[in-house]
């Protein structure tokens, strides 16, 4: 589904990422680690088409993102669930509406999907908070709502950018459990994190590989 | 029913899309008030256009049916030639009425230019015969017969006078239509500005929509529905006020001439409901264009 072929990315005159090659096998679980500013978020954005590489190519389902228009990329993003670092909610909508956004924008009938939506909110433990607005939620609740929105379209790949960055350890564990459960259901998962304790804790739940990004270069790390 | 819903969705966007854009903002009243003001002006421009159209038709009809035969002859032959013309007119199909003007009537016609103490009998004035024709009148045939039998008689169907009058009324009608176009253009410009402001203010919302897979058309629909309905609602208000104002204008009368009869009459009232519909259409097209152009810029 996602493949980087010697992909590079430059901001202005400086090169942030260079000649990255990566293929995420279906059903795999990868952690992406690296120091702050190493380009983890940029790499993830390349993976879901929010950025286009300045050299090399990023292939999404066999299609080069450089040749895809806005609508083509939008269509592709419905198949890639993303948990953003800052969650990216629309504040005047309820959590239920925010989680349902991918359904709404793809023209699905919300009434017909109401059962699935309730079930999903229950699965991430947010059923009682469904009518709340995003600013009323704690960090952990927001991350779980973001995860629910990321998987509402039943995507093949789930990408999470520092999903545990602003939440406590207990909540991090809960989020990791949800991601592991999704991986057991066959989803490909890519998580960017600087939280090494989280990676160690994942050993017990998933079989994951660690990708290390440093100096603009990607190194395959050890298998957990 | 589904087809109707699909049609309305295509025209107005869907309510779900509308929900994703924050409801408040100063552009709400800007759009509604602009549309109301423009619709109010549009009603008057429409009334002007219709009134000048009626005026042009009236002038064209009334003058088209009236003509004057001028008989230029030495004084001793004048009566005989007038009688000959009267005989020809009596035998011509399509002549509804024919009447030689009295000397006093001719003096009254000349008085504005030559004064009241006109010695009419000392001037070599032609004799005038006023003719009212019907649609059956063969003007060219009558002209030829007059030329053959009464060489001093000239048939004048007022074309020289009628053409500039009708042209003036037609130009006024064109000006009215031009005013309508300018009003529509102004509304489009105002709605475009309001939509652009709303799009810029809601850029973070648009980014979220794109991240979750929204296509440009979906984002555009979220804005077009809102501005179409606001413009239509404002225009409905302006149209009602404009309609009331024109209803209180003076009725058409001969004494008032051009300045009266500006209101709507009969079936013309049915044009008023089209004003808000047209305003909605203008707003729809303007917002959609602004949204798609902004989305391309936001890339």
Short mmCIF file of C-alpha atoms in Angstrom, two decimals:
data_model
loop_
_atom_site.label_atom_id
_atom_site.label_comp_id
_atom_site.label_asym_id
_atom_site.label_seq_id
_atom_site.Cartn_x
_atom_site.Cartn_y
_atom_site.Cartn_z
CA UNK A 1 0.00 0.00 0.00
CA UNK A 2 2.76 2.50 0.95
CA UNK A 3 6.19 2.42 -0.63
CA UNK A 4 8.97 5.01 -0.60
CA UNK A 5 11.43 4.74 -3.49
CA UNK A 6 14.56 6.79 -2.81
CA UNK A 7 12.24 9.51 -1.57
CA UNK A 8 13.74 12.78 -0.36
CA UNK A 9 12.30 15.99 0.95
CA UNK A 10 13.86 19.43 1.09
CA UNK A 11 12.58 22.57 2.76
CA UNK A 12 13.97 25.54 0.85
CA UNK A 13 17.73 25.03 0.62
CA UNK A 14 18.07 22.41 3.32
CA UNK A 15 17.56 18.70 2.73
CA UNK A 16 15.61 17.04 5.55
CA UNK A 17 15.16 13.55 4.17
CA UNK A 18 17.22 11.92 1.45
CA UNK A 19 16.89 8.71 -0.52
CA UNK A 20 14.52 6.94 1.84
CA UNK A 21 13.34 3.55 0.74
CA UNK A 22 10.65 1.79 2.66
CA UNK A 23 7.88 -0.67 2.01
CA UNK A 24 5.28 -1.47 4.65
CA UNK A 25 4.13 -5.06 4.23
CA UNK A 26 0.45 -5.65 4.76
CA UNK A 27 -0.35 -6.45 8.38
CA UNK A 28 3.02 -5.23 9.70
CA UNK A 29 3.60 -3.02 12.74
CA UNK A 30 6.40 -0.48 12.62
CA UNK A 31 7.67 2.06 15.10
CA UNK A 32 9.45 5.08 13.65
CA UNK A 33 11.91 6.58 16.12
CA UNK A 34 14.43 9.37 15.99
CA UNK A 35 15.40 12.58 17.75
CA UNK A 36 13.20 15.63 17.63
CA UNK A 37 13.55 17.44 14.31
CA UNK A 38 14.80 14.30 12.55
CA UNK A 39 11.86 14.47 10.13
CA UNK A 40 9.51 11.81 11.53
CA UNK A 41 6.41 13.90 10.94
CA UNK A 42 7.61 14.83 7.44
CA UNK A 43 8.16 11.17 6.63
CA UNK A 44 4.65 10.33 7.83
CA UNK A 45 3.20 13.19 5.76
CA UNK A 46 4.93 11.72 2.71
CA UNK A 47 3.31 8.40 3.58
CA UNK A 48 -0.24 9.75 3.56
CA UNK A 49 0.25 12.22 0.73
CA UNK A 50 0.10 15.44 2.71
CA UNK A 51 3.52 16.24 1.25
CA UNK A 52 4.99 15.18 -2.06
CA UNK A 53 8.66 14.15 -2.24
CA UNK A 54 11.10 16.60 -3.79
CA UNK A 55 13.15 13.67 -5.09
CA UNK A 56 12.43 9.99 -5.60
CA UNK A 57 8.87 8.76 -5.37
CA UNK A 58 6.19 7.78 -2.89
CA UNK A 59 3.82 5.14 -4.19
CA UNK A 60 0.38 4.78 -2.63
CA UNK A 61 -1.33 1.63 -3.80
CA UNK A 62 1.03 1.56 -6.77
CA UNK A 63 0.39 5.20 -7.78
CA UNK A 64 3.02 7.92 -7.64
CA UNK A 65 1.76 10.73 -5.38
CA UNK A 66 3.50 13.35 -7.57
CA UNK A 67 1.07 12.57 -10.35
CA UNK A 68 -2.02 12.68 -8.15
CA UNK A 69 -4.28 15.73 -7.92
CA UNK A 70 -5.98 16.99 -4.77
CA UNK A 71 -9.07 14.86 -5.32
CA UNK A 72 -7.00 11.76 -6.06
CA UNK A 73 -5.05 12.21 -2.83
CA UNK A 74 -8.27 12.84 -0.90
CA UNK A 75 -9.65 9.56 -2.25
CA UNK A 76 -6.46 7.78 -1.20
CA UNK A 77 -6.56 9.24 2.33
CA UNK A 78 -9.87 7.50 2.92
CA UNK A 79 -7.85 4.26 2.85
CA UNK A 80 -5.15 5.50 5.23
CA UNK A 81 -6.22 6.33 8.79
CA UNK A 82 -4.08 8.99 10.42
CA UNK A 83 -3.82 9.94 14.10
CA UNK A 84 -2.24 13.39 14.07
CA UNK A 85 -0.03 14.67 16.84
CA UNK A 86 -2.41 17.59 17.44
CA UNK A 87 -5.48 15.48 16.64
CA UNK A 88 -6.82 17.97 14.04
CA UNK A 89 -10.43 18.26 15.17
CA UNK A 90 -13.11 20.73 14.16
CA UNK A 91 -13.89 22.38 17.47
CA UNK A 92 -17.53 23.34 16.91
CA UNK A 93 -18.50 19.77 16.08
CA UNK A 94 -19.12 17.13 18.72
CA UNK A 95 -16.74 14.22 19.18
CA UNK A 96 -19.29 11.98 17.51
CA UNK A 97 -19.43 14.31 14.49
CA UNK A 98 -15.65 14.61 14.38
CA UNK A 99 -15.26 10.85 14.41
CA UNK A 100 -17.88 10.60 11.68
CA UNK A 101 -16.17 13.22 9.45
CA UNK A 102 -14.53 10.69 7.09
CA UNK A 103 -17.96 9.10 6.56
CA UNK A 104 -19.53 12.49 5.91
CA UNK A 105 -16.94 13.64 3.39
CA UNK A 106 -17.14 10.36 1.51
CA UNK A 107 -20.91 10.74 1.16
CA UNK A 108 -21.89 7.81 3.36
CA UNK A 109 -25.30 7.84 5.00
CA UNK A 110 -24.70 8.65 8.67
CA UNK A 111 -28.02 7.20 9.74
CA UNK A 112 -27.04 3.84 8.26
CA UNK A 113 -23.63 4.02 9.93
CA UNK A 114 -24.96 5.07 13.37
CA UNK A 115 -24.60 1.56 14.81
CA UNK A 116 -20.96 1.23 13.71
CA UNK A 117 -20.22 4.70 15.01
CA UNK A 118 -21.66 3.93 18.46
CA UNK A 119 -19.78 0.65 18.56
CA UNK A 120 -16.51 2.36 17.67
CA UNK A 121 -17.00 5.10 20.27
CA UNK A 122 -17.67 2.38 22.82
CA UNK A 123 -14.53 0.47 21.76
CA UNK A 124 -12.30 3.50 22.41
CA UNK A 125 -14.20 4.23 25.62
CA UNK A 126 -15.74 7.49 24.51
CA UNK A 127 -19.44 6.62 24.29
CA UNK A 128 -20.29 8.78 27.33
CA UNK A 129 -18.34 11.70 25.84
CA UNK A 130 -19.80 11.51 22.34
CA UNK A 131 -21.71 14.79 22.66
CA UNK A 132 -18.74 16.74 24.06
CA UNK A 133 -16.72 19.20 21.99
CA UNK A 134 -12.99 18.55 21.45
CA UNK A 135 -11.80 21.35 23.78
CA UNK A 136 -13.74 19.70 26.62
CA UNK A 137 -11.76 16.44 26.33
CA UNK A 138 -8.55 15.42 28.10
CA UNK A 139 -5.42 14.64 26.08
CA UNK A 140 -5.99 10.90 26.29
CA UNK A 141 -9.62 11.19 25.26
CA UNK A 142 -8.66 13.35 22.30
CA UNK A 143 -6.08 10.80 21.14
CA UNK A 144 -8.61 7.98 21.41
CA UNK A 145 -11.16 10.04 19.49
CA UNK A 146 -8.51 10.69 16.84
CA UNK A 147 -7.85 6.95 16.65
CA UNK A 148 -11.56 6.28 16.29
CA UNK A 149 -11.76 8.78 13.42
CA UNK A 150 -8.68 7.22 11.82
CA UNK A 151 -10.29 3.77 11.67
CA UNK A 152 -13.94 4.65 11.00
CA UNK A 153 -13.44 4.01 7.26
CA UNK A 154 -11.86 0.61 7.97
CA UNK A 155 -8.53 1.66 6.37
CA UNK A 156 -5.80 -0.75 5.35
CA UNK A 157 -3.08 1.34 7.00
CA UNK A 158 -3.06 3.31 10.27
CA UNK A 159 -0.44 5.99 10.77
CA UNK A 160 0.00 7.61 14.18
CA UNK A 161 2.23 10.61 14.81
CA UNK A 162 3.39 10.76 18.45
CA UNK A 163 0.01 9.52 19.68
CA UNK A 164 1.21 9.33 23.26
CA UNK A 165 3.09 12.63 23.29
CA UNK A 166 0.71 14.49 25.57
CA UNK A 167 -0.88 11.76 27.66
CA UNK A 168 0.03 9.84 30.80
CA UNK A 169 1.54 6.37 30.89
CA UNK A 170 -1.67 4.54 31.68
CA UNK A 171 -3.45 6.18 28.77
CA UNK A 172 -0.45 5.47 26.51
CA UNK A 173 -0.77 1.81 27.37
CA UNK A 174 -4.44 1.83 26.56
CA UNK A 175 -3.82 3.48 23.19
CA UNK A 176 -1.05 1.01 22.41
CA UNK A 177 -3.42 -1.85 23.22
CA UNK A 178 -5.96 -0.45 20.75
CA UNK A 179 -3.32 -0.17 18.02
CA UNK A 180 -2.10 -3.71 18.75
CA UNK A 181 -5.65 -5.01 18.53
CA UNK A 182 -6.09 -3.33 15.16
CA UNK A 183 -2.82 -4.89 13.97
CA UNK A 184 -4.09 -8.32 15.03
CA UNK A 185 -7.14 -7.62 12.86
CA UNK A 186 -4.78 -7.30 9.89
CA UNK A 187 -4.18 -3.56 9.74
CA UNK A 188 -0.76 -2.20 8.85
CA UNK A 189 0.36 0.17 11.60
CA UNK A 190 3.12 2.80 11.55
CA UNK A 191 3.69 4.75 14.77
CA UNK A 192 6.16 7.61 15.10
CA UNK A 193 7.30 8.07 18.67
CA UNK A 194 10.21 9.19 20.78
CA UNK A 195 8.84 7.22 23.73
CA UNK A 196 11.20 4.26 24.07
CA UNK A 197 9.31 2.97 27.09
CA UNK A 198 6.26 2.60 24.91
CA UNK A 199 8.24 0.55 22.41
CA UNK A 200 9.53 -1.72 25.18
CA UNK A 201 6.00 -2.14 26.49
CA UNK A 202 4.81 -3.08 23.01
CA UNK A 203 7.01 -6.20 23.07
CA UNK A 204 4.40 -8.05 24.99
CA UNK A 205 1.58 -7.20 22.63
CA UNK A 206 2.83 -7.06 19.03
CA UNK A 207 5.57 -8.19 16.75
CA UNK A 208 6.94 -4.89 15.50
CA UNK A 209 9.97 -3.55 13.70
CA UNK A 210 11.69 -0.34 14.66
CA UNK A 211 12.77 2.13 11.98
CA UNK A 212 15.33 4.71 13.10
CA UNK A 213 15.45 8.07 11.36
CA UNK A 214 18.57 10.15 11.95
CA UNK A 215 20.49 12.59 9.79
CA UNK A 216 17.87 12.33 7.09
CA UNK A 217 18.55 8.64 6.63
CA UNK A 218 16.34 5.69 7.56
CA UNK A 219 17.89 2.68 9.26
CA UNK A 220 16.06 -0.56 9.82
CA UNK A 221 16.23 -1.33 13.50
CA UNK A 222 15.80 -4.49 15.45
CA UNK A 223 12.66 -6.56 15.48
CA UNK A 224 10.93 -6.48 18.84
CA UNK B 1 -38.18 11.75 -4.30
CA UNK B 2 -34.57 10.56 -4.27
CA UNK B 3 -34.02 12.25 -7.59
CA UNK B 4 -35.44 15.50 -6.21
CA UNK B 5 -33.17 15.22 -3.17
CA UNK B 6 -30.16 14.55 -5.39
CA UNK B 7 -31.05 17.59 -7.49
CA UNK B 8 -31.37 19.79 -4.41
CA UNK B 9 -28.10 18.43 -3.03
CA UNK B 10 -26.36 19.24 -6.28
CA UNK B 11 -27.81 22.75 -6.26
CA UNK B 12 -27.54 23.58 -2.58
CA UNK B 13 -25.05 21.11 -1.18
CA UNK B 14 -25.98 18.77 1.63
CA UNK B 15 -26.76 19.70 5.20
CA UNK B 16 -24.00 17.51 6.56
CA UNK B 17 -21.44 19.46 4.56
CA UNK B 18 -22.99 22.69 5.76
CA UNK B 19 -22.52 21.62 9.39
CA UNK B 20 -18.74 21.44 9.14
CA UNK B 21 -18.36 25.19 8.60
CA UNK B 22 -18.74 27.27 11.80
CA UNK B 23 -22.15 28.94 11.72
CA UNK B 24 -21.33 32.43 12.96
CA UNK B 25 -19.46 35.30 11.36
CA UNK B 26 -19.93 38.85 10.13
CA UNK B 27 -20.29 37.59 6.58
CA UNK B 28 -23.77 36.31 7.45
CA UNK B 29 -25.27 39.80 7.67
CA UNK B 30 -23.05 41.17 4.96
CA UNK B 31 -24.44 38.66 2.50
CA UNK B 32 -28.05 38.95 3.61
CA UNK B 33 -28.07 42.77 3.60
CA UNK B 34 -26.24 43.02 0.29
CA UNK B 35 -28.63 40.61 -1.33
CA UNK B 36 -31.62 42.48 0.13
CA UNK B 37 -30.33 45.85 -1.12
CA UNK B 38 -29.50 44.48 -4.55
CA UNK B 39 -32.88 42.80 -4.87
CA UNK B 40 -34.61 46.06 -3.88
CA UNK B 41 -32.72 47.88 -6.65
CA UNK B 42 -33.33 45.03 -9.07
CA UNK B 43 -37.08 45.36 -8.56
CA UNK B 44 -36.90 49.03 -9.60
CA UNK B 45 -34.64 48.28 -12.56
CA UNK B 46 -37.06 45.57 -13.62
CA UNK B 47 -40.00 47.94 -13.22
CA UNK B 48 -38.20 50.59 -15.28
CA UNK B 49 -37.38 48.08 -17.95
CA UNK B 50 -40.95 46.83 -18.18
CA UNK B 51 -42.40 50.35 -18.12
CA UNK B 52 -40.16 51.59 -20.91
CA UNK B 53 -41.01 48.49 -22.87
CA UNK B 54 -44.71 49.24 -22.48
CA UNK B 55 -44.08 52.87 -23.40
CA UNK B 56 -42.18 51.93 -26.55
CA UNK B 57 -44.96 49.56 -27.58
CA UNK B 58 -47.62 52.18 -26.89
CA UNK B 59 -45.84 54.85 -28.89
CA UNK B 60 -45.17 52.45 -31.70
CA UNK B 61 -48.79 51.27 -31.82
CA UNK B 62 -50.52 54.62 -31.51
CA UNK B 63 -48.27 56.44 -33.94
CA UNK B 64 -48.24 53.56 -36.35
CA UNK B 65 -51.99 53.82 -36.81
CA UNK B 66 -52.04 57.61 -37.27
CA UNK B 67 -50.95 59.44 -40.42
CA UNK B 68 -51.30 62.89 -41.99
CA UNK B 69 -51.91 63.73 -45.64
CA UNK B 70 -50.48 67.08 -46.60
CA UNK B 71 -52.08 68.81 -49.61
CA UNK B 72 -49.92 71.56 -51.13
CA UNK B 73 -51.85 73.36 -53.83
CA UNK B 74 -52.65 76.89 -54.99
CA UNK B 75 -55.46 78.37 -52.86
CA UNK B 76 -58.04 78.11 -55.64
CA UNK B 77 -57.39 74.36 -56.08
CA UNK B 78 -56.94 73.44 -52.43
CA UNK B 79 -60.59 72.58 -51.69
CA UNK B 80 -60.90 70.47 -54.83
CA UNK B 81 -57.75 68.52 -54.03
CA UNK B 82 -58.83 67.97 -50.41
CA UNK B 83 -62.14 66.66 -51.68
CA UNK B 84 -60.34 64.36 -54.12
CA UNK B 85 -58.17 63.00 -51.32
CA UNK B 86 -61.26 62.48 -49.14
CA UNK B 87 -62.90 60.52 -51.95
CA UNK B 88 -59.83 58.33 -52.36
CA UNK B 89 -59.69 57.71 -48.60
CA UNK B 90 -63.37 56.84 -48.48
CA UNK B 91 -62.80 54.19 -51.12
CA UNK B 92 -59.63 52.79 -49.54
CA UNK B 93 -59.99 49.70 -47.32
CA UNK B 94 -58.33 50.00 -43.93
CA UNK B 95 -59.02 53.70 -43.39
CA UNK B 96 -60.91 53.93 -40.12
CA UNK B 97 -61.24 57.68 -40.04
CA UNK B 98 -60.20 60.66 -42.16
CA UNK B 99 -60.76 64.28 -41.20
CA UNK B 100 -59.45 67.56 -42.68
CA UNK B 101 -58.08 69.86 -39.97
CA UNK B 102 -59.87 73.15 -39.44
CA UNK B 103 -57.94 76.39 -39.78
CA UNK B 104 -58.18 76.95 -36.04
CA UNK B 105 -56.69 73.54 -35.40
CA UNK B 106 -53.78 74.30 -37.77
CA UNK B 107 -53.28 77.65 -36.05
CA UNK B 108 -53.17 75.90 -32.68
CA UNK B 109 -50.50 73.53 -33.98
CA UNK B 110 -48.35 76.41 -35.19
CA UNK B 111 -48.93 78.68 -32.20
CA UNK B 112 -46.05 77.35 -30.06
CA UNK B 113 -43.59 78.34 -32.81
CA UNK B 114 -45.18 81.33 -34.53
CA UNK B 115 -47.22 82.93 -31.74
CA UNK B 116 -50.98 83.48 -31.24
CA UNK B 117 -51.49 86.32 -33.72
CA UNK B 118 -50.78 84.23 -36.73
CA UNK B 119 -52.31 85.60 -40.01
CA UNK B 120 -53.00 82.14 -41.34
CA UNK B 121 -54.75 83.36 -44.46
CA UNK B 122 -51.64 85.22 -45.65
CA UNK B 123 -49.37 82.18 -45.42
CA UNK B 124 -49.13 79.49 -48.11
CA UNK B 125 -49.88 76.70 -45.68
CA UNK B 126 -50.70 73.22 -46.91
CA UNK B 127 -54.04 71.67 -45.94
CA UNK B 128 -53.80 68.74 -43.54
CA UNK B 129 -55.97 65.62 -43.38
CA UNK B 130 -55.70 63.42 -40.30
CA UNK B 131 -55.99 59.74 -41.12
CA UNK B 132 -56.45 56.84 -38.74
CA UNK B 133 -55.76 53.50 -40.31
CA UNK B 134 -56.22 49.90 -39.35
CA UNK B 135 -53.88 46.96 -39.89
CA UNK B 136 -55.53 46.34 -43.28
CA UNK B 137 -54.43 49.67 -44.68
CA UNK B 138 -52.12 49.29 -47.71
CA UNK B 139 -49.99 52.39 -47.15
CA UNK B 140 -47.84 51.93 -50.24
CA UNK B 141 -50.91 51.43 -52.44
CA UNK B 142 -52.51 54.56 -51.00
CA UNK B 143 -49.33 56.57 -51.60
CA UNK B 144 -49.21 55.50 -55.25
CA UNK B 145 -52.86 56.31 -55.81
CA UNK B 146 -52.48 59.76 -54.23
CA UNK B 147 -49.41 60.46 -56.36
CA UNK B 148 -51.35 59.48 -59.48
CA UNK B 149 -54.61 61.29 -58.78
CA UNK B 150 -53.68 64.18 -56.44
CA UNK B 151 -50.06 65.19 -57.20
CA UNK B 152 -50.04 67.83 -54.44
CA UNK B 153 -50.87 65.30 -51.70
CA UNK B 154 -48.18 63.68 -49.56
CA UNK B 155 -48.85 60.80 -47.18
CA UNK B 156 -46.83 61.16 -43.93
CA UNK B 157 -46.99 58.15 -41.58
CA UNK B 158 -44.91 59.90 -38.86
CA UNK B 159 -41.96 57.57 -39.30
CA UNK B 160 -39.59 60.49 -38.90
CA UNK B 161 -41.09 61.29 -35.48
CA UNK B 162 -41.88 57.78 -34.35
CA UNK B 163 -38.46 56.22 -34.85
CA UNK B 164 -36.53 58.43 -32.36
CA UNK B 165 -39.26 58.05 -29.72
CA UNK B 166 -39.32 54.29 -29.98
CA UNK B 167 -35.52 54.26 -30.10
CA UNK B 168 -35.37 56.35 -26.91
CA UNK B 169 -37.76 54.00 -25.12
CA UNK B 170 -35.81 50.99 -26.35
CA UNK B 171 -32.58 52.51 -25.06
CA UNK B 172 -34.19 53.11 -21.68
CA UNK B 173 -35.26 49.48 -21.64
CA UNK B 174 -31.70 48.44 -22.50
CA UNK B 175 -30.42 50.67 -19.69
CA UNK B 176 -32.83 48.95 -17.30
CA UNK B 177 -31.52 45.54 -18.36
CA UNK B 178 -27.95 46.81 -18.06
CA UNK B 179 -28.75 48.00 -14.54
CA UNK B 180 -30.05 44.50 -13.74
CA UNK B 181 -26.81 43.00 -15.04
CA UNK B 182 -24.75 45.42 -12.96
CA UNK B 183 -26.79 44.59 -9.89
CA UNK B 184 -26.23 40.87 -10.48
CA UNK B 185 -22.52 41.52 -10.99
CA UNK B 186 -22.31 43.59 -7.80
CA UNK B 187 -24.09 40.87 -5.85
CA UNK B 188 -21.71 38.27 -7.27
CA UNK B 189 -18.72 40.43 -6.29
CA UNK B 190 -19.99 40.99 -2.75
CA UNK B 191 -20.80 37.32 -2.24
CA UNK B 192 -17.39 36.38 -3.64
CA UNK B 193 -15.67 38.72 -1.17
CA UNK B 194 -17.74 37.38 1.74
CA UNK B 195 -17.08 33.79 0.69
CA UNK B 196 -13.36 34.44 0.31
CA UNK B 197 -13.25 35.95 3.81
CA UNK B 198 -15.10 32.94 5.20
CA UNK B 199 -12.82 30.53 3.35
CA UNK B 200 -9.71 32.26 4.68
CA UNK B 201 -11.11 32.31 8.22
CA UNK B 202 -11.96 28.61 8.00
CA UNK B 203 -8.68 27.45 6.54
CA UNK B 204 -7.96 25.15 9.52
CA UNK B 205 -11.36 23.50 9.05
CA UNK B 206 -10.65 23.04 5.34
CA UNK B 207 -7.30 21.45 6.21
CA UNK B 208 -8.98 18.95 8.55
CA UNK B 209 -11.54 18.11 5.88
CA UNK B 210 -8.80 17.44 3.38
CA UNK B 211 -6.88 15.29 5.84
CA UNK B 212 -9.89 13.04 6.34
CA UNK B 213 -10.41 12.66 2.60
CA UNK B 214 -12.71 15.49 1.51
CA UNK B 215 -12.63 16.29 -2.18
CA UNK B 216 -12.73 19.89 -3.39
CA UNK B 217 -16.35 19.59 -4.45
CA UNK B 218 -17.38 18.59 -0.92
CA UNK B 219 -15.60 21.55 0.68
CA UNK B 220 -17.06 23.90 -1.93
CA UNK B 221 -20.55 22.55 -1.27
CA UNK B 222 -20.19 23.31 2.44
CA UNK B 223 -19.85 26.99 1.55
CA UNK B 224 -22.10 27.26 -1.52
CA UNK B 225 -25.17 25.95 0.30
CA UNK B 226 -24.76 28.56 3.01
CA UNK B 227 -24.23 31.54 0.71
CA UNK B 228 -26.90 30.47 -1.75
CA UNK B 229 -29.51 30.29 0.99
CA UNK B 230 -28.38 33.55 2.60
CA UNK B 231 -28.45 35.43 -0.71
CA UNK B 232 -31.84 33.97 -1.60
CA UNK B 233 -33.26 34.87 1.81
CA UNK B 234 -31.87 38.42 1.67
CA UNK B 235 -33.10 38.84 -1.89
CA UNK B 236 -36.58 37.62 -0.90
CA UNK B 237 -36.70 40.33 1.76
CA UNK B 238 -35.47 43.01 -0.67
CA UNK B 239 -37.93 41.86 -3.32
CA UNK B 240 -40.89 42.09 -0.95
CA UNK B 241 -39.85 45.61 0.10
CA UNK B 242 -39.23 46.64 -3.51
CA UNK B 243 -42.57 45.18 -4.57
CA UNK B 244 -44.39 47.12 -1.84
CA UNK B 245 -42.59 50.32 -2.84
CA UNK B 246 -43.48 49.96 -6.51
CA UNK B 247 -47.08 49.10 -5.65
CA UNK B 248 -47.41 52.58 -4.11
CA UNK B 249 -46.06 54.37 -7.18
CA UNK B 250 -48.66 56.46 -9.11
CA UNK B 251 -50.79 54.63 -11.65
CA UNK B 252 -50.10 55.20 -15.33
CA UNK B 253 -51.84 58.30 -16.70
CA UNK B 254 -51.62 60.39 -19.84
CA UNK B 255 -51.06 63.52 -17.79
CA UNK B 256 -48.13 62.04 -15.90
CA UNK B 257 -46.58 60.83 -19.11
CA UNK B 258 -43.38 58.93 -18.71
CA UNK B 259 -42.98 59.29 -14.94
CA UNK B 260 -46.13 57.39 -14.13
CA UNK B 261 -46.91 53.75 -14.73
CA UNK B 262 -43.54 52.53 -13.40
CA UNK B 263 -45.14 49.85 -11.24
CA UNK B 264 -45.84 46.26 -12.18
CA UNK B 265 -49.09 45.35 -13.89
CA UNK B 266 -50.87 42.05 -14.37
CA UNK B 267 -48.66 39.07 -15.07
CA UNK B 268 -45.52 41.18 -14.61
CA UNK B 269 -45.92 40.64 -10.84
CA UNK B 270 -45.05 37.00 -11.47
CA UNK B 271 -41.53 38.11 -12.34
CA UNK B 272 -40.84 39.16 -8.75
CA UNK B 273 -40.43 35.63 -7.30
CA UNK B 274 -37.72 35.09 -9.91
CA UNK B 275 -35.54 37.79 -8.29
CA UNK B 276 -34.58 35.75 -5.16
CA UNK B 277 -34.17 32.63 -7.27
CA UNK B 278 -31.84 34.49 -9.60
CA UNK B 279 -29.96 36.00 -6.62
CA UNK B 280 -29.53 32.48 -5.20
CA UNK B 281 -28.20 31.27 -8.54
CA UNK B 282 -25.75 34.19 -8.74
CA UNK B 283 -24.57 33.51 -5.17
CA UNK B 284 -24.24 29.78 -5.88
CA UNK B 285 -22.05 30.35 -8.93
CA UNK B 286 -19.98 33.09 -7.25
CA UNK B 287 -19.36 31.07 -4.09
CA UNK B 288 -18.53 27.90 -5.96
CA UNK B 289 -16.03 29.75 -8.14
CA UNK B 290 -14.49 31.49 -5.10
CA UNK B 291 -14.30 28.22 -3.16
CA UNK B 292 -12.68 26.19 -5.93
CA UNK B 293 -10.22 28.97 -6.63
CA UNK B 294 -9.36 29.31 -2.90
CA UNK B 295 -8.93 25.55 -2.54
CA UNK B 296 -6.43 25.57 -5.38
CA UNK B 297 -4.53 28.39 -3.63
CA UNK B 298 -4.58 26.62 -0.25
CA UNK B 299 -2.77 23.60 -1.70
#
